[in-house]
Tab-separated table of N, CA and C in Angstrom:
chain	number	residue	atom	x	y	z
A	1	UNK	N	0.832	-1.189	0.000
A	1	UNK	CA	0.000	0.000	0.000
A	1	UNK	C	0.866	1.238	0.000
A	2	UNK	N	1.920	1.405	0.885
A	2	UNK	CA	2.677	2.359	1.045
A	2	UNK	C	3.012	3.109	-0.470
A	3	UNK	N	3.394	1.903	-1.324
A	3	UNK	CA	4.100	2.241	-2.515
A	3	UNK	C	3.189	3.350	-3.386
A	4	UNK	N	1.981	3.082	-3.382
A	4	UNK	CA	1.061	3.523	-3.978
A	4	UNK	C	0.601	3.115	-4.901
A	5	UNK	N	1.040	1.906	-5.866
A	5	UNK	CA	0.573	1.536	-6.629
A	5	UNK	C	-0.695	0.267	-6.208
A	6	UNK	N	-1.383	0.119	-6.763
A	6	UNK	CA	-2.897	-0.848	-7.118
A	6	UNK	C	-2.476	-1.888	-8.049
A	7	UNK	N	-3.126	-2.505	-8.032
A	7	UNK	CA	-2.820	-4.460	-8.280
A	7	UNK	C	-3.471	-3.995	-9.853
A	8	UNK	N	-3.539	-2.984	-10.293
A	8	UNK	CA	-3.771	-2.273	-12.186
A	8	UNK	C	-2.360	-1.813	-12.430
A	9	UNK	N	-1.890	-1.106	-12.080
A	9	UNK	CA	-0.344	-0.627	-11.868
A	9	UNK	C	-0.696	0.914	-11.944
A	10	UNK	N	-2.048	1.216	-11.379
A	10	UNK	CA	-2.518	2.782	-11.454
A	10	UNK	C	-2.525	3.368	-10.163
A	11	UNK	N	-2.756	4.136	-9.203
A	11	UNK	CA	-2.484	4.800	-8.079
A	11	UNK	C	-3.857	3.951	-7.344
A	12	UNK	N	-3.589	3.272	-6.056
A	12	UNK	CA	-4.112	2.554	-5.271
A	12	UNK	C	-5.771	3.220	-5.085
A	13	UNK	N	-6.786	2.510	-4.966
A	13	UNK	CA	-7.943	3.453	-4.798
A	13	UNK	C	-7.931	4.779	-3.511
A	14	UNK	N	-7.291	3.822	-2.316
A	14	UNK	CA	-7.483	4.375	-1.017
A	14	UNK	C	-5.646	5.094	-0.910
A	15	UNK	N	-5.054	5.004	-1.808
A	15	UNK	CA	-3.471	5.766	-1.772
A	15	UNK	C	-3.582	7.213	-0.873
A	16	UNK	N	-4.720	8.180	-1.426
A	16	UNK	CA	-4.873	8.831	-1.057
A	16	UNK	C	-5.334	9.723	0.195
A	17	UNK	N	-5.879	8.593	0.603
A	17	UNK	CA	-6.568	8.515	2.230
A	17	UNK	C	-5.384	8.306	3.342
A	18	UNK	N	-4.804	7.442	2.472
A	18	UNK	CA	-3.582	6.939	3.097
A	18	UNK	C	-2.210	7.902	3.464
A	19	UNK	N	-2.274	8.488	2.222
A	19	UNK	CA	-1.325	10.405	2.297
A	19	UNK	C	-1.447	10.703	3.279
A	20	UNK	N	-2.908	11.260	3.390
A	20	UNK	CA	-3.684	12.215	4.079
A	20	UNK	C	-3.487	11.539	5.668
A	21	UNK	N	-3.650	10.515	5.709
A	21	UNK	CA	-3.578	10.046	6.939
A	21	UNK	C	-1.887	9.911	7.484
A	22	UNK	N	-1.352	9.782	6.520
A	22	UNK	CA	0.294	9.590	6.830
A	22	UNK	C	0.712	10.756	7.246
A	23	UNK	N	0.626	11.995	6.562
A	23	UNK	CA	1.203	13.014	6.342
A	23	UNK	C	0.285	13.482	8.267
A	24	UNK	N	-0.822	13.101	8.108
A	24	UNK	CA	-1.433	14.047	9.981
A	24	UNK	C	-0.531	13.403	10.898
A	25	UNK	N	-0.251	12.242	10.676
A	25	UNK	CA	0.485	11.346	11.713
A	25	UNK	C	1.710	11.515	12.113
A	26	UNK	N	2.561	12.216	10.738
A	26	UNK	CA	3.704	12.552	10.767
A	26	UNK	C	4.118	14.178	11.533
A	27	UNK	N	2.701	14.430	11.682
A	27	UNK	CA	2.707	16.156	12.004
A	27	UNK	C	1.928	16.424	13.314
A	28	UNK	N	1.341	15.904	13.859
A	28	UNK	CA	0.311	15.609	14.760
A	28	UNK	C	1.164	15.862	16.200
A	29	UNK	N	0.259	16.148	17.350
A	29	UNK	CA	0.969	15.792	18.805
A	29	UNK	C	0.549	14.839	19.275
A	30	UNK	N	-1.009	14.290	18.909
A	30	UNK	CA	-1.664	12.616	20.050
A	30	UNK	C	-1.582	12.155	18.253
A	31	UNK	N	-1.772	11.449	18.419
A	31	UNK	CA	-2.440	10.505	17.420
A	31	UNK	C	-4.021	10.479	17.199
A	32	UNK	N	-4.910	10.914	18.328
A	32	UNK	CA	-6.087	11.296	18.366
A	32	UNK	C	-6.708	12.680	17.748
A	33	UNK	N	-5.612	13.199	17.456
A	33	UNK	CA	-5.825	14.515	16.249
A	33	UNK	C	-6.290	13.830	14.877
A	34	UNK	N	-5.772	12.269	14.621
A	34	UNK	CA	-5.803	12.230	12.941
A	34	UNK	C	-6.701	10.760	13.107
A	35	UNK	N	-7.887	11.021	14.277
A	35	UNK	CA	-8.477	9.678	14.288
A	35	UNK	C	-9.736	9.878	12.606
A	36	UNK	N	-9.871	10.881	12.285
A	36	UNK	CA	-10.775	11.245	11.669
A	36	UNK	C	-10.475	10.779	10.162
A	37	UNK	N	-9.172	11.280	9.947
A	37	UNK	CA	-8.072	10.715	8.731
A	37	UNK	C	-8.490	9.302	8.757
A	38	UNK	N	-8.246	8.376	10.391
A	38	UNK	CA	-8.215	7.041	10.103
A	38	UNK	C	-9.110	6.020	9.676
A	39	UNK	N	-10.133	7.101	10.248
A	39	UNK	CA	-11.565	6.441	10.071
A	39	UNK	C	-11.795	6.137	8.283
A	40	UNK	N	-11.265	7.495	7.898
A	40	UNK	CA	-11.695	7.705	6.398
A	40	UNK	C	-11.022	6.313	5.749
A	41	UNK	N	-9.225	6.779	6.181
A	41	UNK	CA	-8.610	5.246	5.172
A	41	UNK	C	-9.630	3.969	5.544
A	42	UNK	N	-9.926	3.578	6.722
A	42	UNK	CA	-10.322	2.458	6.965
A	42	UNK	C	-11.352	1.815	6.274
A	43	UNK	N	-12.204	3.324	6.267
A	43	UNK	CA	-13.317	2.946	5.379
A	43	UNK	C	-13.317	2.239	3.852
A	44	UNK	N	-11.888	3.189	3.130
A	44	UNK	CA	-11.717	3.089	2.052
A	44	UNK	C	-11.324	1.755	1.958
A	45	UNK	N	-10.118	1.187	2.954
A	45	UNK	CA	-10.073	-0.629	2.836
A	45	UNK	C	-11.097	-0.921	2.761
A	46	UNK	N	-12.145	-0.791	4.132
A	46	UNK	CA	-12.723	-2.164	4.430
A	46	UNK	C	-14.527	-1.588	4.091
A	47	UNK	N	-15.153	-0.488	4.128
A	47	UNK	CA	-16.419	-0.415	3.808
A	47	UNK	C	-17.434	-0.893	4.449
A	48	UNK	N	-16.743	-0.295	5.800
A	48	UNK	CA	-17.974	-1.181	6.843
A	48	UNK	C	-19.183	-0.829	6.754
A	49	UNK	N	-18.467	0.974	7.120
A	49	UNK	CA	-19.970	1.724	7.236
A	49	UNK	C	-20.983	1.840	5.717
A	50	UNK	N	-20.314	1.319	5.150
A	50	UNK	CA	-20.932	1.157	3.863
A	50	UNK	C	-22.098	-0.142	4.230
A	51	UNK	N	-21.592	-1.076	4.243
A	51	UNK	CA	-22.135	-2.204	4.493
A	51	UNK	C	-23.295	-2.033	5.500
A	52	UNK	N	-22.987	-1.396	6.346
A	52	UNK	CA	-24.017	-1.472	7.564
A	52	UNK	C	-24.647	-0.430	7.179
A	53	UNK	N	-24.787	0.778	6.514
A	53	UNK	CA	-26.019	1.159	6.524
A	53	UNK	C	-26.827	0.237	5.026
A	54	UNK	N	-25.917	-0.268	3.828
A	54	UNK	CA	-26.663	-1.117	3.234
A	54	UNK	C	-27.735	-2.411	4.044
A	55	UNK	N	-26.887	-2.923	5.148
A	55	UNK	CA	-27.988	-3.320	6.010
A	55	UNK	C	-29.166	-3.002	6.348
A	56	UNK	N	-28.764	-2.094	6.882
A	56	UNK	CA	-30.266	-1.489	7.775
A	56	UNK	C	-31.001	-0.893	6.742
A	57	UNK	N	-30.709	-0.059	5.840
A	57	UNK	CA	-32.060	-0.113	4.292
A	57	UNK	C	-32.480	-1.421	3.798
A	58	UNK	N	-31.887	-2.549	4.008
A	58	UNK	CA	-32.553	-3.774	3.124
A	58	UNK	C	-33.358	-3.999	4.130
A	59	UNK	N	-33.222	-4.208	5.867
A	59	UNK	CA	-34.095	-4.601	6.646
A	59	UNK	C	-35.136	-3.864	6.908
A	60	UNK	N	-34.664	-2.159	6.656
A	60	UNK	CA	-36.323	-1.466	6.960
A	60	UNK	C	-36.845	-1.936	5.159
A	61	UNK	N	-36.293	-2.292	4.383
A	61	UNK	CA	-37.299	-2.246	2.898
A	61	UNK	C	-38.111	-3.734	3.121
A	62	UNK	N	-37.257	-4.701	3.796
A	62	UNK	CA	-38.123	-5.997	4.384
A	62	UNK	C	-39.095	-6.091	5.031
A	63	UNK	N	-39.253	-5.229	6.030
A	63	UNK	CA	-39.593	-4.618	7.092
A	63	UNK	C	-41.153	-3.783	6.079
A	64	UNK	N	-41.102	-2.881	5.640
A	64	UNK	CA	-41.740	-1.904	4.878
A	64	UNK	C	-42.901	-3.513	4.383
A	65	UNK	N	-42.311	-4.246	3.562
A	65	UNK	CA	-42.656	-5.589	2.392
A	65	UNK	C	-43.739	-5.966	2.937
A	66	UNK	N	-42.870	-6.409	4.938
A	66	UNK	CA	-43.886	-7.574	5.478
A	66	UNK	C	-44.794	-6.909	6.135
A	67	UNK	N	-44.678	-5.520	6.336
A	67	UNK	CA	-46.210	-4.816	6.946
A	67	UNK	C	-47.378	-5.054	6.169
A	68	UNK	N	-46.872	-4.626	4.570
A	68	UNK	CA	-47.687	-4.252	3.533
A	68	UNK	C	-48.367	-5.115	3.465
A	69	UNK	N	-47.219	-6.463	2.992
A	69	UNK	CA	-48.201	-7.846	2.881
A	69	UNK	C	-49.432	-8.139	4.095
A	70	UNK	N	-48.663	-8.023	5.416
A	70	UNK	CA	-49.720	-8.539	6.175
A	70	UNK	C	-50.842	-7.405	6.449
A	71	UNK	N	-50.907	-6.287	6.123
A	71	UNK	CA	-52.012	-4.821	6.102
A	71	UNK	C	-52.712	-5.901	5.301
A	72	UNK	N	-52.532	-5.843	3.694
A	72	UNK	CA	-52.918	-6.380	2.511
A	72	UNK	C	-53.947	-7.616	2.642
A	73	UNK	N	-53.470	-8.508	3.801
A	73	UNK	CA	-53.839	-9.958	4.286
A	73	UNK	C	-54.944	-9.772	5.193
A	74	UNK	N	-54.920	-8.660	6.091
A	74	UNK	CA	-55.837	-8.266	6.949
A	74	UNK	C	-56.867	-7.823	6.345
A	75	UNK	N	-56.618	-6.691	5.493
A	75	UNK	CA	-57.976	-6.099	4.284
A	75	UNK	C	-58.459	-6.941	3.890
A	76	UNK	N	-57.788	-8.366	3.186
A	76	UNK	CA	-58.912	-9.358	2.844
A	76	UNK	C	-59.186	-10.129	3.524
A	77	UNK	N	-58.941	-10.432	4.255
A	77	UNK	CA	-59.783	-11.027	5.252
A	77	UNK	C	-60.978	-10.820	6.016
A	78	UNK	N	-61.293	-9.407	5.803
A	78	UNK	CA	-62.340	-8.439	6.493
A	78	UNK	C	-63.116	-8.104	5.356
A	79	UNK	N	-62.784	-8.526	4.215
A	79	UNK	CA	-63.485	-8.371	2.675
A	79	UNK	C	-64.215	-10.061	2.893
A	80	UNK	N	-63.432	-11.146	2.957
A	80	UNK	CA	-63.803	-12.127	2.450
A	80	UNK	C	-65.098	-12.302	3.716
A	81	UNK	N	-64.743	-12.104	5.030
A	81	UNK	CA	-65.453	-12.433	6.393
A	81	UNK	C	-66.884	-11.204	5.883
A	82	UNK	N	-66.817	-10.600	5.098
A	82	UNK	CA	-68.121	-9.943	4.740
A	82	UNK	C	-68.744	-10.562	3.787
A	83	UNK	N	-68.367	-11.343	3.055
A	83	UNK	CA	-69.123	-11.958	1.936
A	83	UNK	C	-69.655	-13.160	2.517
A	84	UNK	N	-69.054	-13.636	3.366
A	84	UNK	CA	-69.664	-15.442	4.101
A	84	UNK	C	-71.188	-14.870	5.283
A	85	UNK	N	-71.209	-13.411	5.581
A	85	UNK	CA	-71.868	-13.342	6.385
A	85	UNK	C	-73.194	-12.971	5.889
């Protein structure tokens, strides 16, 4: 990673995060000055927070699905329980 090059032989996706984060670290007094930097590279590896809010939209859109369906299930049921009576 350091080198900067990407497994294309073009400048690494996250190279740059990585600068940015090198260069605070190198200049910094805690290390807790450039947690913000770290967060960013990390992201750029690993895409957590990506992932997890892709989570939680698929479960509220699941979520959203199985209300509908069962609203949907209830309406007819209160349709059909009027026609038998």
């Amino acid at each position: 990673m350091a080198s900067g090059w990407g497994i294309t032989g073009n400048k690494g996706r996250c190279y740059d995060f990585w600068i940015d984060f090198s260069e605070c670290m190198s200049k910094c007094r805690e290390p807790k000055d450039c947690a913000l930097l770290r967060e960013d590279y990390f992201e750029c590896l690993h895409h957590a927070k990506e992932y997890q809010r892709r989570n939680r939209i698929y479960k509220e859109e699941q979520r959203q699905i199985r209300a509908a369906a069962r609203k949907a299930k209830e309406g007819d049921g209160g349709v059909e329980a009027k026609l038998h009576h």
